Amino acid sequence: MALPFKKRVLIVEDDQEIRNSFSLIVNSSQKFMVVNSYGNCEDAIENINKDKPEIILMDIELPGMNGIQGTKIIKEKSPHTDIIMVTVYEDSELVFEALKAGASGYITKSANYMELLSALDEIVKGGAPMSSRIARMVIDNFHVNPNSPLTKRETEILQLISEGKTYTQISEELFISKETAKTHIKNIYSKLQVNSKSEAIAKANLEKLI
């Protein structure tokens, strides 16, 4: 019988062997218990209110809805649930997508017994567990290109464009007129030698301008 103080953990992983392995590791701890496990996001989302997980171990590559999409929906339904992405991928784009979707941490499937339990412990303490390699990649991606041709204001505006903000929203957020915002955007296009928002965002990401 599980003790009532154990933190409730849900596992979403399509590989049954890994799912069983994670379950054994989590249930071997005195601090955590597996309340359920699923092979896809759809079932996990459908039962989220019944399972009431405090932490979810979420695979990224899943049949049907992927783990990043699932994370976004689960965080909307259950904002206080912490989600740790568990995946074979050590790709910075996936890391950012997962973090933007609401993931609280990120470890690889190569994480051993102690690393998995340490990640759960860290989440409980309010931390953001990541493998050292992924942490390094995240830090590297925050280093904006020092040779950027854009001014600080243009960089701010490009960041807001990448978030899907309109001219009106940009002008309101930065306390500038709509016309000034449009002028800055024209200058951004000219400096980056692009003709559209999507091209500007793609080039900015490629050259680490934002």
CSV table of C-alpha atoms in Angstrom, one decimal:
chain,number,residue,atom,x,y,z
A,1,MET,CA,0.0,0.0,0.0
A,2,ALA,CA,1.5,3.4,-1.1
A,3,LEU,CA,2.0,5.9,1.7
A,4,PRO,CA,-0.1,9.0,1.3
A,5,PHE,CA,2.9,11.4,1.3
A,6,LYS,CA,4.4,9.9,-1.8
A,7,LYS,CA,4.4,12.3,-4.8
A,8,ARG,CA,2.1,11.1,-7.7
A,9,VAL,CA,4.0,10.3,-10.9
A,10,LEU,CA,2.5,9.6,-14.3
A,11,ILE,CA,4.5,8.0,-17.1
A,12,VAL,CA,3.7,8.6,-20.8
A,13,GLU,CA,6.0,6.4,-22.9
A,14,ASP,CA,5.2,4.2,-25.9
A,15,ASP,CA,8.0,1.7,-25.3
A,16,GLN,CA,6.5,-0.8,-22.9
A,17,GLU,CA,10.0,-2.0,-21.7
A,18,ILE,CA,11.0,1.6,-20.8
A,19,ARG,CA,7.6,2.3,-19.3
A,20,ASN,CA,8.0,-0.8,-17.0
A,21,SER,CA,11.6,0.2,-16.2
A,22,PHE,CA,10.6,3.7,-15.2
A,23,SER,CA,7.7,2.4,-13.1
A,24,LEU,CA,10.1,0.1,-11.2
A,25,ILE,CA,12.6,2.9,-10.5
A,26,VAL,CA,9.9,5.4,-9.4
A,27,ASN,CA,8.1,2.9,-7.2
A,28,SER,CA,11.3,1.8,-5.6
A,29,SER,CA,11.6,5.2,-4.1
A,30,GLN,CA,10.1,6.1,-0.7
A,31,LYS,CA,9.1,9.6,-2.0
A,32,PHE,CA,7.3,8.7,-5.3
A,33,MET,CA,4.6,6.4,-6.6
A,34,VAL,CA,3.4,5.7,-10.2
A,35,VAL,CA,-0.3,6.5,-10.4
A,36,ASN,CA,-0.6,5.3,-14.0
A,37,SER,CA,1.3,4.9,-17.2
A,38,TYR,CA,0.2,5.3,-20.8
A,39,GLY,CA,1.6,4.6,-24.3
A,40,ASN,CA,0.2,7.9,-25.8
A,41,CYS,CA,-0.7,11.4,-24.8
A,42,GLU,CA,-4.4,11.1,-25.8
A,43,ASP,CA,-5.1,8.6,-23.0
A,44,ALA,CA,-3.0,10.6,-20.5
A,45,ILE,CA,-5.0,13.8,-21.2
A,46,GLU,CA,-8.3,12.0,-21.1
A,47,ASN,CA,-7.5,10.7,-17.6
A,48,ILE,CA,-5.6,13.6,-16.2
A,49,ASN,CA,-8.3,14.7,-13.7
A,50,LYS,CA,-8.7,11.1,-12.5
A,51,ASP,CA,-5.0,10.4,-12.1
A,52,LYS,CA,-4.1,13.8,-10.6
A,53,PRO,CA,-0.4,13.5,-11.2
A,54,GLU,CA,2.0,16.0,-9.5
A,55,ILE,CA,4.8,15.0,-11.9
A,56,ILE,CA,4.7,13.5,-15.4
A,57,LEU,CA,7.6,11.7,-17.2
A,58,MET,CA,6.8,12.5,-20.8
A,59,ASP,CA,8.4,11.0,-23.9
A,60,ILE,CA,8.6,13.3,-26.9
A,61,GLU,CA,8.2,10.9,-29.8
A,62,LEU,CA,4.8,9.2,-29.4
A,63,PRO,CA,2.3,7.7,-31.7
A,64,GLY,CA,-0.4,10.3,-32.6
A,65,MET,CA,0.1,13.5,-30.6
A,66,ASN,CA,3.7,14.1,-29.7
A,67,GLY,CA,4.9,14.8,-26.2
A,68,ILE,CA,5.4,18.6,-26.8
A,69,GLN,CA,1.8,19.0,-28.0
A,70,GLY,CA,0.7,16.9,-25.1
A,71,THR,CA,2.6,18.9,-22.6
A,72,LYS,CA,1.0,22.2,-23.8
A,73,ILE,CA,-2.5,20.7,-23.4
A,74,ILE,CA,-1.8,19.1,-20.0
A,75,LYS,CA,-0.3,22.4,-18.6
A,76,GLU,CA,-3.5,24.2,-19.7
A,77,LYS,CA,-5.7,21.6,-17.9
A,78,SER,CA,-3.4,21.0,-14.9
A,79,PRO,CA,-1.0,24.0,-14.6
A,80,HIS,CA,0.5,22.8,-11.3
A,81,THR,CA,1.6,19.5,-12.7
A,82,ASP,CA,5.4,19.4,-13.4
A,83,ILE,CA,6.4,17.7,-16.6
A,84,ILE,CA,9.9,16.2,-17.2
A,85,MET,CA,10.6,15.4,-20.9
A,86,VAL,CA,12.4,12.1,-21.3
A,87,THR,CA,13.8,11.4,-24.8
A,88,VAL,CA,16.6,10.0,-26.8
A,89,TYR,CA,17.0,13.3,-28.6
A,90,GLU,CA,19.6,15.9,-27.6
A,91,ASP,CA,18.4,18.5,-30.0
A,92,SER,CA,18.3,22.1,-28.9
A,93,GLU,CA,15.2,22.9,-31.0
A,94,LEU,CA,13.2,20.1,-29.2
A,95,VAL,CA,14.5,21.3,-25.9
A,96,PHE,CA,13.2,24.8,-26.5
A,97,GLU,CA,9.9,23.6,-27.9
A,98,ALA,CA,9.4,21.4,-24.8
A,99,LEU,CA,10.4,24.3,-22.4
A,100,LYS,CA,8.1,26.7,-24.2
A,101,ALA,CA,5.3,24.2,-24.1
A,102,GLY,CA,5.6,24.2,-20.3
A,103,ALA,CA,8.1,21.4,-19.5
A,104,SER,CA,9.8,21.9,-16.1
A,105,GLY,CA,12.8,19.8,-16.9
A,106,TYR,CA,14.4,17.6,-19.4
A,107,ILE,CA,16.5,14.4,-19.2
A,108,THR,CA,17.6,11.8,-21.7
A,109,LYS,CA,16.6,8.2,-21.8
A,110,SER,CA,20.2,7.3,-21.1
A,111,ALA,CA,19.7,8.8,-17.6
A,112,ASN,CA,20.5,6.1,-15.0
A,113,TYR,CA,18.5,5.0,-11.9
A,114,MET,CA,20.0,7.8,-9.7
A,115,GLU,CA,19.7,10.5,-12.3
A,116,LEU,CA,16.0,9.8,-12.8
A,117,LEU,CA,15.3,9.9,-9.1
A,118,SER,CA,17.5,13.0,-8.7
A,119,ALA,CA,15.4,14.7,-11.4
A,120,LEU,CA,12.2,14.0,-9.5
A,121,ASP,CA,13.8,15.3,-6.3
A,122,GLU,CA,14.9,18.4,-8.0
A,123,ILE,CA,11.4,19.1,-9.4
A,124,VAL,CA,9.9,18.8,-6.0
A,125,LYS,CA,12.4,21.4,-4.7
A,126,GLY,CA,11.4,23.8,-7.4
A,127,GLY,CA,14.4,23.1,-9.7
A,128,ALA,CA,14.6,22.5,-13.4
A,129,PRO,CA,16.4,19.2,-14.0
A,130,MET,CA,18.3,18.8,-17.3
A,131,SER,CA,21.2,16.6,-18.4
A,132,SER,CA,24.5,18.5,-18.4
A,133,ARG,CA,24.7,18.3,-22.2
A,134,ILE,CA,21.2,19.8,-22.6
A,135,ALA,CA,21.9,22.5,-20.1
A,136,ARG,CA,25.0,23.5,-22.0
A,137,MET,CA,23.0,23.6,-25.2
A,138,VAL,CA,20.3,25.8,-23.6
A,139,ILE,CA,22.9,28.2,-22.3
A,140,ASP,CA,24.6,28.3,-25.7
A,141,ASN,CA,21.3,29.2,-27.4
A,142,PHE,CA,20.8,32.1,-25.0
A,143,HIS,CA,24.1,33.7,-26.2
A,144,VAL,CA,22.9,36.2,-28.7
A,145,ASN,CA,25.3,36.8,-31.6
A,146,PRO,CA,27.5,39.8,-30.6
A,147,ASN,CA,28.0,40.6,-34.3
A,148,SER,CA,24.3,41.2,-34.9
A,149,PRO,CA,23.6,44.0,-37.3
A,150,LEU,CA,20.4,44.9,-35.4
A,151,THR,CA,20.1,47.5,-32.6
A,152,LYS,CA,18.8,46.6,-29.2
A,153,ARG,CA,15.4,48.0,-30.1
A,154,GLU,CA,15.3,46.1,-33.4
A,155,THR,CA,16.2,42.9,-31.6
A,156,GLU,CA,13.4,43.5,-29.1
A,157,ILE,CA,10.9,44.0,-31.9
A,158,LEU,CA,12.1,41.0,-33.8
A,159,GLN,CA,11.7,38.9,-30.6
A,160,LEU,CA,8.1,40.1,-30.4
A,161,ILE,CA,7.5,39.4,-34.0
A,162,SER,CA,8.7,35.8,-33.4
A,163,GLU,CA,6.2,35.5,-30.6
A,164,GLY,CA,3.4,36.3,-33.1
A,165,LYS,CA,2.7,39.9,-31.9
A,166,THR,CA,1.0,42.4,-34.3
A,167,TYR,CA,2.2,45.9,-35.1
A,168,THR,CA,-0.4,47.2,-32.6
A,169,GLN,CA,0.7,44.9,-29.8
A,170,ILE,CA,4.4,45.7,-30.4
A,171,SER,CA,3.8,49.4,-30.3
A,172,GLU,CA,1.7,49.1,-27.1
A,173,GLU,CA,4.3,46.8,-25.4
A,174,LEU,CA,7.3,49.1,-26.3
A,175,PHE,CA,5.4,52.4,-25.9
A,176,ILE,CA,6.1,53.5,-29.4
A,177,SER,CA,3.8,54.5,-32.2
A,178,LYS,CA,2.5,52.0,-34.8
A,179,GLU,CA,4.4,54.0,-37.5
A,180,THR,CA,7.7,53.8,-35.5
A,181,ALA,CA,7.2,50.0,-35.1
A,182,LYS,CA,6.7,49.7,-38.9
A,183,THR,CA,9.8,51.8,-39.6
A,184,HIS,CA,11.9,49.5,-37.3
A,185,ILE,CA,10.5,46.4,-39.0
A,186,LYS,CA,11.4,47.9,-42.5
A,187,ASN,CA,15.0,48.5,-41.2
A,188,ILE,CA,15.1,44.9,-39.8
A,189,TYR,CA,14.1,43.5,-43.2
A,190,SER,CA,16.6,45.7,-45.0
A,191,LYS,CA,19.5,44.7,-42.6
A,192,LEU,CA,18.7,41.0,-42.8
A,193,GLN,CA,17.9,41.2,-46.6
A,194,VAL,CA,14.6,39.5,-46.2
A,195,ASN,CA,11.0,40.3,-47.4
A,196,SER,CA,8.7,38.8,-44.8
A,197,LYS,CA,8.2,38.1,-41.1
A,198,SER,CA,8.8,34.3,-41.5
A,199,GLU,CA,12.1,34.9,-43.4
A,200,ALA,CA,13.2,37.4,-40.7
A,201,ILE,CA,12.5,34.9,-37.9
A,202,ALA,CA,14.2,32.0,-39.8
A,203,LYS,CA,17.3,34.1,-40.4
A,204,ALA,CA,17.3,35.4,-36.8
A,205,ASN,CA,17.1,31.9,-35.4
A,206,LEU,CA,19.8,30.6,-37.8
A,207,GLU,CA,22.2,33.5,-36.9
A,208,LYS,CA,21.2,33.6,-33.2
A,209,LEU,CA,20.1,37.2,-33.4
A,210,ILE,CA,17.3,36.6,-30.9
